mmCIF file of N, CA, C and O in Angstrom:
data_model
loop_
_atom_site.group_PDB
_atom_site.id
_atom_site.type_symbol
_atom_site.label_atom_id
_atom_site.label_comp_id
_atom_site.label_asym_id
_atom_site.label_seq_id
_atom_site.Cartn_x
_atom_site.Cartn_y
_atom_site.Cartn_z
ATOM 1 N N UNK A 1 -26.732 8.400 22.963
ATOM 2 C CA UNK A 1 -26.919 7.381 21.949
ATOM 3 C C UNK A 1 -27.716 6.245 22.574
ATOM 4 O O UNK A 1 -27.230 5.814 23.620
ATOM 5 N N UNK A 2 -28.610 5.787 22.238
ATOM 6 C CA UNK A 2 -29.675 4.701 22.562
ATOM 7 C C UNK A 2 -29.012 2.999 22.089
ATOM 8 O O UNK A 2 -28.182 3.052 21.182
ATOM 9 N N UNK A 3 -29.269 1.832 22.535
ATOM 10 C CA UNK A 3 -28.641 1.098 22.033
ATOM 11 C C UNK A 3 -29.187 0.428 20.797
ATOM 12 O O UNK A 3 -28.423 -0.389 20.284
ATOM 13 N N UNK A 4 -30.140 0.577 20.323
ATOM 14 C CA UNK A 4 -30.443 0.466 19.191
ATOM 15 C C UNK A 4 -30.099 1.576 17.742
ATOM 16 O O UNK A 4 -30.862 2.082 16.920
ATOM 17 N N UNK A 5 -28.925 1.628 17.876
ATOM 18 C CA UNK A 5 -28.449 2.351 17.335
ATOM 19 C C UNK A 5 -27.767 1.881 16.493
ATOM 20 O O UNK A 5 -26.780 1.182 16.724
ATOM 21 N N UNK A 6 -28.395 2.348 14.813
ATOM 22 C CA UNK A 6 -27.467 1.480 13.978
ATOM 23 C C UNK A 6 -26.221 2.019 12.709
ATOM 24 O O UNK A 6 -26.249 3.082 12.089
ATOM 25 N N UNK A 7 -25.429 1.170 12.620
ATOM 26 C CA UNK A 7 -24.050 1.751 11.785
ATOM 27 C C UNK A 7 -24.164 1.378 10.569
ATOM 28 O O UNK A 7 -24.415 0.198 10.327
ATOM 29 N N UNK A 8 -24.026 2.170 9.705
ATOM 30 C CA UNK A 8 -23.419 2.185 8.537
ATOM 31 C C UNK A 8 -22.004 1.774 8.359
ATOM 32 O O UNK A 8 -21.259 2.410 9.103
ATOM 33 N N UNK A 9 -21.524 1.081 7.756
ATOM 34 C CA UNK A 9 -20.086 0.877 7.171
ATOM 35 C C UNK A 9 -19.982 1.143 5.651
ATOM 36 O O UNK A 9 -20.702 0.398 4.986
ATOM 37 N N UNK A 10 -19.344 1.920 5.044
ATOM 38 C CA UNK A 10 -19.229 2.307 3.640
ATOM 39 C C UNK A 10 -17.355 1.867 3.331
ATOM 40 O O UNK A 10 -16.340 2.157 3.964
ATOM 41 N N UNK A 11 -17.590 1.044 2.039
ATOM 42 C CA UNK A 11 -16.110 0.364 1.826
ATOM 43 C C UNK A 11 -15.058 1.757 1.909
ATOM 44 O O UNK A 11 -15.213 2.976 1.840
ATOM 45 N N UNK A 12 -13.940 0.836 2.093
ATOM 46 C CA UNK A 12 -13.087 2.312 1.918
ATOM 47 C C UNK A 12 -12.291 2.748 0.723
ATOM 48 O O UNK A 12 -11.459 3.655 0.705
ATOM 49 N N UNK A 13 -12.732 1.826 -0.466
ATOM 50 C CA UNK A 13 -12.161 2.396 -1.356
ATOM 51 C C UNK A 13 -13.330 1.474 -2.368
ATOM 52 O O UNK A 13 -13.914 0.489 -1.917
ATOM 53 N N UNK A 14 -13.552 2.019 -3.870
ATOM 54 C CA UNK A 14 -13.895 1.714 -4.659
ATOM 55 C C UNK A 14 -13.634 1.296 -5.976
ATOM 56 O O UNK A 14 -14.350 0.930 -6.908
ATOM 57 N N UNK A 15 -12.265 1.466 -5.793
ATOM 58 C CA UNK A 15 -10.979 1.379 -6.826
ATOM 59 C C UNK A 15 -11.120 0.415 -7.777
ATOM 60 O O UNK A 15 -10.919 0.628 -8.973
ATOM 61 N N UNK A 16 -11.538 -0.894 -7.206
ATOM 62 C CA UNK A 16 -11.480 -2.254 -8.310
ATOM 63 C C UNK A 16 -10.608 -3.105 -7.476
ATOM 64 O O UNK A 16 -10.262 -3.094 -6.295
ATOM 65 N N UNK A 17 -10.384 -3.814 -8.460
ATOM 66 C CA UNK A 17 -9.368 -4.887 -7.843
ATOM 67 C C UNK A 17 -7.890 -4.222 -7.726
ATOM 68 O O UNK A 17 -7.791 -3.168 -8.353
ATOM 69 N N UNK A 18 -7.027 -4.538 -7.215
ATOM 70 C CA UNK A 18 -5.742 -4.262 -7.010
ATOM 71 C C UNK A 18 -4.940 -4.874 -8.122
ATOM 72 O O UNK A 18 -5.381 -5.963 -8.491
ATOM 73 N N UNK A 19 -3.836 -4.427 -8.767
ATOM 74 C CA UNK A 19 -3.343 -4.957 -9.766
ATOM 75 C C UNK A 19 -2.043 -5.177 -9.369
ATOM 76 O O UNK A 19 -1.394 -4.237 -8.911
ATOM 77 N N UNK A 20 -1.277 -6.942 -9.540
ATOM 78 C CA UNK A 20 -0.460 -7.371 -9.243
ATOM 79 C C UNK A 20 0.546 -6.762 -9.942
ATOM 80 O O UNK A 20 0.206 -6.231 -10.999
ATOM 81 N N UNK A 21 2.083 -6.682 -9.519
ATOM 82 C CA UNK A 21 3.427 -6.490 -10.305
ATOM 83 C C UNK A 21 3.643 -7.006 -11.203
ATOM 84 O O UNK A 21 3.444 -8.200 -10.978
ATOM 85 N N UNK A 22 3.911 -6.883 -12.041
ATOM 86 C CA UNK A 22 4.752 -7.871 -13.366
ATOM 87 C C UNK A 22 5.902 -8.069 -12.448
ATOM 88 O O UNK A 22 6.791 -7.300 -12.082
ATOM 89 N N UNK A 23 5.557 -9.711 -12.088
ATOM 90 C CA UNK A 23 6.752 -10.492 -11.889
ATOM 91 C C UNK A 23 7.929 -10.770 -12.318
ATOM 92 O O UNK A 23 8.938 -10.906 -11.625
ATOM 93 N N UNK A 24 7.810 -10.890 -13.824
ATOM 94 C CA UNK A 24 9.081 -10.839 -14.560
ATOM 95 C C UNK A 24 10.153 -10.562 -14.411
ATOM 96 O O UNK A 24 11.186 -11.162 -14.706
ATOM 97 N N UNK A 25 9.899 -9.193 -13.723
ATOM 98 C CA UNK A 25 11.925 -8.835 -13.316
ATOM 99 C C UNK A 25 11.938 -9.417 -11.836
ATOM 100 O O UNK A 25 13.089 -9.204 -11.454
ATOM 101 N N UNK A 26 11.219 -10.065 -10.777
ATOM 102 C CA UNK A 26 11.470 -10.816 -9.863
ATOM 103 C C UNK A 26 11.901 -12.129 -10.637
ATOM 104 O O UNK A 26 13.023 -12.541 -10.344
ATOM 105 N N UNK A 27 11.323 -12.717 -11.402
ATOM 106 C CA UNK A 27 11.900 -14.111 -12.218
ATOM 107 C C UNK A 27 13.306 -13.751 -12.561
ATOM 108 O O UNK A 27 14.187 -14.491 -12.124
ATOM 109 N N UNK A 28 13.655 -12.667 -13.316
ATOM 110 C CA UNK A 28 14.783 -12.622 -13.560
ATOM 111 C C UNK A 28 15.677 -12.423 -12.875
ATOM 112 O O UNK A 28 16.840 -12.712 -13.159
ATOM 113 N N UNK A 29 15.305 -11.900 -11.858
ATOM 114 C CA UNK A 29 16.322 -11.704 -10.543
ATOM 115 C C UNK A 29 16.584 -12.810 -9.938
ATOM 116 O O UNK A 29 17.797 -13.015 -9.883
ATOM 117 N N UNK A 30 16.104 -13.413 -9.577
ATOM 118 C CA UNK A 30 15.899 -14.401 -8.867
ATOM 119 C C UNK A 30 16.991 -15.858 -9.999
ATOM 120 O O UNK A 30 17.564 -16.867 -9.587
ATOM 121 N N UNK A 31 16.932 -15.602 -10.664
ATOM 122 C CA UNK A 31 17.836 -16.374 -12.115
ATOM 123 C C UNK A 31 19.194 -15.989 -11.874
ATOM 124 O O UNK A 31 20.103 -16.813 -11.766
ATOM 125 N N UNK A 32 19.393 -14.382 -11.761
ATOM 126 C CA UNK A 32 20.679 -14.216 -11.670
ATOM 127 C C UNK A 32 21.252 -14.375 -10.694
ATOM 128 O O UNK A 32 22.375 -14.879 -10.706
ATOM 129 N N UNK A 33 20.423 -13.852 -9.157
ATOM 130 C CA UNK A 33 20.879 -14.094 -8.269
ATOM 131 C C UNK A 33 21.562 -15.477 -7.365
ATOM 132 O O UNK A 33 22.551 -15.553 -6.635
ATOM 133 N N UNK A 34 20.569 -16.455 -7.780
ATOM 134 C CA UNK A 34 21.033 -17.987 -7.488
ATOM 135 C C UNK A 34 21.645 -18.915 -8.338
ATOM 136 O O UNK A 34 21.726 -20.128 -8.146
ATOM 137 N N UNK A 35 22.204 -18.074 -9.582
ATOM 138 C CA UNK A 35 23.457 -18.582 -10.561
ATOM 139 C C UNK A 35 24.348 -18.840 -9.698
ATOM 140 O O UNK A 35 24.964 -17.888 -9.222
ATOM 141 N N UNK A 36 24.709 -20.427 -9.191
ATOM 142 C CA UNK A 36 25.680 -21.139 -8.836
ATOM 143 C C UNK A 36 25.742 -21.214 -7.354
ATOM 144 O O UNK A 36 26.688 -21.648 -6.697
ATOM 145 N N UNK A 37 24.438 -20.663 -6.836
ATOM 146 C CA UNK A 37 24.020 -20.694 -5.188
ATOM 147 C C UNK A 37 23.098 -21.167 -5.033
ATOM 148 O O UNK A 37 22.093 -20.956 -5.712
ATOM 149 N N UNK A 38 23.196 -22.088 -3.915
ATOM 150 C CA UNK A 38 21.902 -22.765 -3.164
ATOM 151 C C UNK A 38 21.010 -21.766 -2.241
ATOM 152 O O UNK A 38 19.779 -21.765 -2.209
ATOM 153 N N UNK A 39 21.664 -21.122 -1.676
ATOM 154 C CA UNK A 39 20.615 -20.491 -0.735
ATOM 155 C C UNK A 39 21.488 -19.075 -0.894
ATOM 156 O O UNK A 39 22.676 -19.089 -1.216
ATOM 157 N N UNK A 40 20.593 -17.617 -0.574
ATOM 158 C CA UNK A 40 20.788 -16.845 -0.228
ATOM 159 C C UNK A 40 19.797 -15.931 0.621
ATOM 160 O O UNK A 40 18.572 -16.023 0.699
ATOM 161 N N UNK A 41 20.657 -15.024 1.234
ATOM 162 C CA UNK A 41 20.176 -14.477 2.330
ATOM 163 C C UNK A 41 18.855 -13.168 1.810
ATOM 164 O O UNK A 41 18.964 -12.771 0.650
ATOM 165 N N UNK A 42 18.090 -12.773 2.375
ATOM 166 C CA UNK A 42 17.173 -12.003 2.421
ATOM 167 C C UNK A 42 17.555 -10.735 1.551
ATOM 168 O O UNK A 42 17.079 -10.373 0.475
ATOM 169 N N UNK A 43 18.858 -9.990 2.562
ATOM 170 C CA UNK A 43 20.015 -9.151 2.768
ATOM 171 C C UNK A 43 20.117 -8.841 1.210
ATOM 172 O O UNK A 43 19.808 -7.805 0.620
ATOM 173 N N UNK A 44 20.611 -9.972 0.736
ATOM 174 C CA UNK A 44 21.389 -10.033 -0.331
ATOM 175 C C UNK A 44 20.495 -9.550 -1.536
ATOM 176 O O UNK A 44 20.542 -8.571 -2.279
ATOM 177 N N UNK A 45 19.594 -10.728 -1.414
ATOM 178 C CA UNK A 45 18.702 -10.473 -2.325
ATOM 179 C C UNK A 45 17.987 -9.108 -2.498
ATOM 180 O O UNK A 45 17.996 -8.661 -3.645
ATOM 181 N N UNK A 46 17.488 -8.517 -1.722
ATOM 182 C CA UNK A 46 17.412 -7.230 -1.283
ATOM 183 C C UNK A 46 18.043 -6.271 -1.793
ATOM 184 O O UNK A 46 17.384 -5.469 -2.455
ATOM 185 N N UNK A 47 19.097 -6.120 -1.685
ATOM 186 C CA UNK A 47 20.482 -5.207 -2.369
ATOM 187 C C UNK A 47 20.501 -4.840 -3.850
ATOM 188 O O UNK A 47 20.667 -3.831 -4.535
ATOM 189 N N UNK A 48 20.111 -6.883 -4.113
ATOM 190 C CA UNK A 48 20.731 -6.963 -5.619
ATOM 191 C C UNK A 48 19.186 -6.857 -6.435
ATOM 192 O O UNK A 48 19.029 -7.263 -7.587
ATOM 193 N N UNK A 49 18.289 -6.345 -5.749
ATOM 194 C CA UNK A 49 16.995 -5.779 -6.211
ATOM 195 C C UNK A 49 16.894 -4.574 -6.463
ATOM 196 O O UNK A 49 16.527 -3.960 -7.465
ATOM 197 N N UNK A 50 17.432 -4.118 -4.968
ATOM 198 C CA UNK A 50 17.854 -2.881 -5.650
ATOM 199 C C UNK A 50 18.838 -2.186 -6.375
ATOM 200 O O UNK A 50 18.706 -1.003 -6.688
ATOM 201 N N UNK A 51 20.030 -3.017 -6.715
ATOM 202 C CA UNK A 51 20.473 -2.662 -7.544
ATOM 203 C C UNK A 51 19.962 -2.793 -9.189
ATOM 204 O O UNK A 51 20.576 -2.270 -10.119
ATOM 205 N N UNK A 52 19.107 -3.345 -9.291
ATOM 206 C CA UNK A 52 17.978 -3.619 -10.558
ATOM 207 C C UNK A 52 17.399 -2.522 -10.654
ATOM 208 O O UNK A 52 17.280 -2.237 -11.846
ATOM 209 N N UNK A 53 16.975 -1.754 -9.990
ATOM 210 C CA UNK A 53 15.912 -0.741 -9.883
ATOM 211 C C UNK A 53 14.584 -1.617 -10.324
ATOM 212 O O UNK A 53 13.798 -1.220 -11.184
ATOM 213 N N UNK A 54 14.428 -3.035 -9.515
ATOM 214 C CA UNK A 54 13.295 -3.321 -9.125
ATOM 215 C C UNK A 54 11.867 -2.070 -9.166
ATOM 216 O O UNK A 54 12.073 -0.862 -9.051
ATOM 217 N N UNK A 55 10.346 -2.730 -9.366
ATOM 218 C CA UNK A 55 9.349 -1.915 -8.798
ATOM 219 C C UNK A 55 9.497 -1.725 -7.922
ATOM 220 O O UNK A 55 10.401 -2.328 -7.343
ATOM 221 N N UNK A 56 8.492 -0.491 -7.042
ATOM 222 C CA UNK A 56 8.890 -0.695 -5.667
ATOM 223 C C UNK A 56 7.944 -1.620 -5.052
ATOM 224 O O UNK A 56 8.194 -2.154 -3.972
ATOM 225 N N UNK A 57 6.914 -1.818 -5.672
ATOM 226 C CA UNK A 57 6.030 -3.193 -5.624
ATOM 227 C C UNK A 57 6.544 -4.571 -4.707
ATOM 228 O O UNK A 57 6.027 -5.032 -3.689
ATOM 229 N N UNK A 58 7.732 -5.033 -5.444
ATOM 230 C CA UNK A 58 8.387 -5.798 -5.623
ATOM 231 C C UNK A 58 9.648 -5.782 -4.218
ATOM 232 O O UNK A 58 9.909 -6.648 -3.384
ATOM 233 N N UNK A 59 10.147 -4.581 -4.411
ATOM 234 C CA UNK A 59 11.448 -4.461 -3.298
ATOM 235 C C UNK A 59 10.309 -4.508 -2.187
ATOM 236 O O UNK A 59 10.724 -5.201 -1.258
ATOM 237 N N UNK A 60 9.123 -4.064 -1.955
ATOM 238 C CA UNK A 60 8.512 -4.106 -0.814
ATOM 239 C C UNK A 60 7.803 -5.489 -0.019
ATOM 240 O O UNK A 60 7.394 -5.622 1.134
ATOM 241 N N UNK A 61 7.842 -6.199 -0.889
ATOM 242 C CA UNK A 61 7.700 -7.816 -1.165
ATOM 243 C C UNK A 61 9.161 -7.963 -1.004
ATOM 244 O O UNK A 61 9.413 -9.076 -1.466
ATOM 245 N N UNK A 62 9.819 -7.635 -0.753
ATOM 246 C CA UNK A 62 11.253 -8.764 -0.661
ATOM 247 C C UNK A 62 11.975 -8.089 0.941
ATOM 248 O O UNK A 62 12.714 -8.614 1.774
ATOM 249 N N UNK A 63 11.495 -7.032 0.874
ATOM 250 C CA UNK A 63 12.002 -6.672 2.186
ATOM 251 C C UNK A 63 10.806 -6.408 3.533
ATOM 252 O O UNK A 63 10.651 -5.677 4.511
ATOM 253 N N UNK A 64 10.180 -7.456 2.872
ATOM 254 C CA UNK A 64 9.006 -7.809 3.990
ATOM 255 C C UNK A 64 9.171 -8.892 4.727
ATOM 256 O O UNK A 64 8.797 -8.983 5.896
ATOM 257 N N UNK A 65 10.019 -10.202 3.775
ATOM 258 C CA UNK A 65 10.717 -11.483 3.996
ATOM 259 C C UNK A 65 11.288 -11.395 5.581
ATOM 260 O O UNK A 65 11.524 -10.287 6.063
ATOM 261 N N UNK A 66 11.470 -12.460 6.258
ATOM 262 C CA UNK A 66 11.779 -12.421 7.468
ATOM 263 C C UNK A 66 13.610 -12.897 6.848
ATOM 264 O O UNK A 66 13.936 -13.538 5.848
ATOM 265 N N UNK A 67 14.534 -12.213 8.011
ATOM 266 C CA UNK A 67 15.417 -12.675 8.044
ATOM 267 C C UNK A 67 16.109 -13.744 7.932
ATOM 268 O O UNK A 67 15.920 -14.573 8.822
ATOM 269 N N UNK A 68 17.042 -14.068 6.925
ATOM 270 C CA UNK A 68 17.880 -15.188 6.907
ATOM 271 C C UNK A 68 17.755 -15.933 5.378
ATOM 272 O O UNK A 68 17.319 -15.290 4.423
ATOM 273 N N UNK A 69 18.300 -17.748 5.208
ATOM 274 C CA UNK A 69 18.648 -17.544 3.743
ATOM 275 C C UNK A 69 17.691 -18.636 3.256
ATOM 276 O O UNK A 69 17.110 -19.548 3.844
ATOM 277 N N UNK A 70 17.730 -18.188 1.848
ATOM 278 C CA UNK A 70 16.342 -18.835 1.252
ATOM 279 C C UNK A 70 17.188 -19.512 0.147
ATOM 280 O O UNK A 70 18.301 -19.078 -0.150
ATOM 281 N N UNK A 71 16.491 -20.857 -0.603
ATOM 282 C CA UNK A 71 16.668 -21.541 -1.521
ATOM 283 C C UNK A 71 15.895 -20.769 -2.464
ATOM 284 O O UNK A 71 14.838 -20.363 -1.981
ATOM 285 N N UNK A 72 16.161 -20.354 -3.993
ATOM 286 C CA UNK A 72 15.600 -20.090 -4.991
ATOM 287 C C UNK A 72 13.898 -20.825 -4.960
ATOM 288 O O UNK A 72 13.022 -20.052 -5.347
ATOM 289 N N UNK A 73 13.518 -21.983 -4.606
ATOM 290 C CA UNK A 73 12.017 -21.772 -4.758
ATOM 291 C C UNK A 73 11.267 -21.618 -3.299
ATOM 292 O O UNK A 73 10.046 -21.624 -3.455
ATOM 293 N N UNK A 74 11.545 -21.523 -2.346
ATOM 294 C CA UNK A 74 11.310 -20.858 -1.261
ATOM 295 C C UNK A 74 10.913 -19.645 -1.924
ATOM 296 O O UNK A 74 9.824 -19.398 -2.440
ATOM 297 N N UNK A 75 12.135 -18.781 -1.828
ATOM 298 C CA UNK A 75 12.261 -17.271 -2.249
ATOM 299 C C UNK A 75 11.227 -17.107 -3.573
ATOM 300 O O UNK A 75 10.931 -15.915 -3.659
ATOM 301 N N UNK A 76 10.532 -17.957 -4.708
ATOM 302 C CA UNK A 76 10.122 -17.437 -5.429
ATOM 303 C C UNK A 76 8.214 -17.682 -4.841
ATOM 304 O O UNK A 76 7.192 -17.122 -5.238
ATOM 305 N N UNK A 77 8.359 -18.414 -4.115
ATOM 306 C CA UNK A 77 6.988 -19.258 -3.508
ATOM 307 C C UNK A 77 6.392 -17.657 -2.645
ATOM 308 O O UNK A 77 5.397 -16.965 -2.859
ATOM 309 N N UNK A 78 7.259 -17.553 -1.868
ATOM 310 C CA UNK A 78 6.924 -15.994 -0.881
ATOM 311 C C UNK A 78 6.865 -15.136 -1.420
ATOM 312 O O UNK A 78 6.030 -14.311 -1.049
ATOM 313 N N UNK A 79 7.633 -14.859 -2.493
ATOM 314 C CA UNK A 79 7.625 -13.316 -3.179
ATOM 315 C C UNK A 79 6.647 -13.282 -4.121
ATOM 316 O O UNK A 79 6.419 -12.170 -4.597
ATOM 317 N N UNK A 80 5.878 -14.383 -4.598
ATOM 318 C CA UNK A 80 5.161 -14.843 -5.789
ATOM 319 C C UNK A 80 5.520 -14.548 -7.081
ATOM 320 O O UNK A 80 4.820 -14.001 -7.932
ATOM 321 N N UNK A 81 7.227 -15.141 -7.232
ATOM 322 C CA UNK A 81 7.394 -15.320 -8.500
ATOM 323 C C UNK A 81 7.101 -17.054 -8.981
ATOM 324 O O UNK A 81 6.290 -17.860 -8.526
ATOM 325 N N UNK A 82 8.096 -17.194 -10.047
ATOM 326 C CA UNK A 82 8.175 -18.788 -10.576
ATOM 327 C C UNK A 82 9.527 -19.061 -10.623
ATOM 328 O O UNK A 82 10.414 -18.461 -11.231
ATOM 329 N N UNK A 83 9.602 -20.346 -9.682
ATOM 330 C CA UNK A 83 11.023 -20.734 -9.515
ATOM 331 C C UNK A 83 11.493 -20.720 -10.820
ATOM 332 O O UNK A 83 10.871 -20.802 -11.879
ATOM 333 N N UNK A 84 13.059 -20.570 -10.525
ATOM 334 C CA UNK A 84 13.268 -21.195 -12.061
ATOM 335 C C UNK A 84 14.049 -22.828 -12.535
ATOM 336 O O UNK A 84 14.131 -23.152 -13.719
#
């Protein structure tokens, strides 16, 4: 190979844009879950996502979160829902 040697790069996908989750059942989760709590843990939230049968969109966004406990708009700021 000579050093004038030149590369092509071709994208790796052509798909379009990526299409976000319907947030909605994160809003709503996020409603039920911090009914009468200030902060909860990652853990928790997590669980009680999946006990929703959350997207998996969504559970993958919440169990990406780093360990430990979040205030309802923290938790909706990272996951990109809307506090409530």
């Amino acid at each position: 190979m000579t050093d004038d040697a030149t590369v092509t790069v071709a994208p790796v996908s052509d798909a379009g844009p990526v299409e976000e989750p319907d947030t909605r059942p994160l809003d709503e989760l996020l409603d039920d879950v911090y009914r009468g709590q200030e902060r909860i843990s990652q853990a928790d939230i997590y669980r009680r996502a999946v006990a929703a049968e959350l997207p998996a969109a969504l559970l993958t966004r919440i169990a990406a979160l780093p360990q430990g406990e979040y205030a309802v708009d923290e938790a909706a700021d990272l996951l990109g829902g809307s506090a409530p």
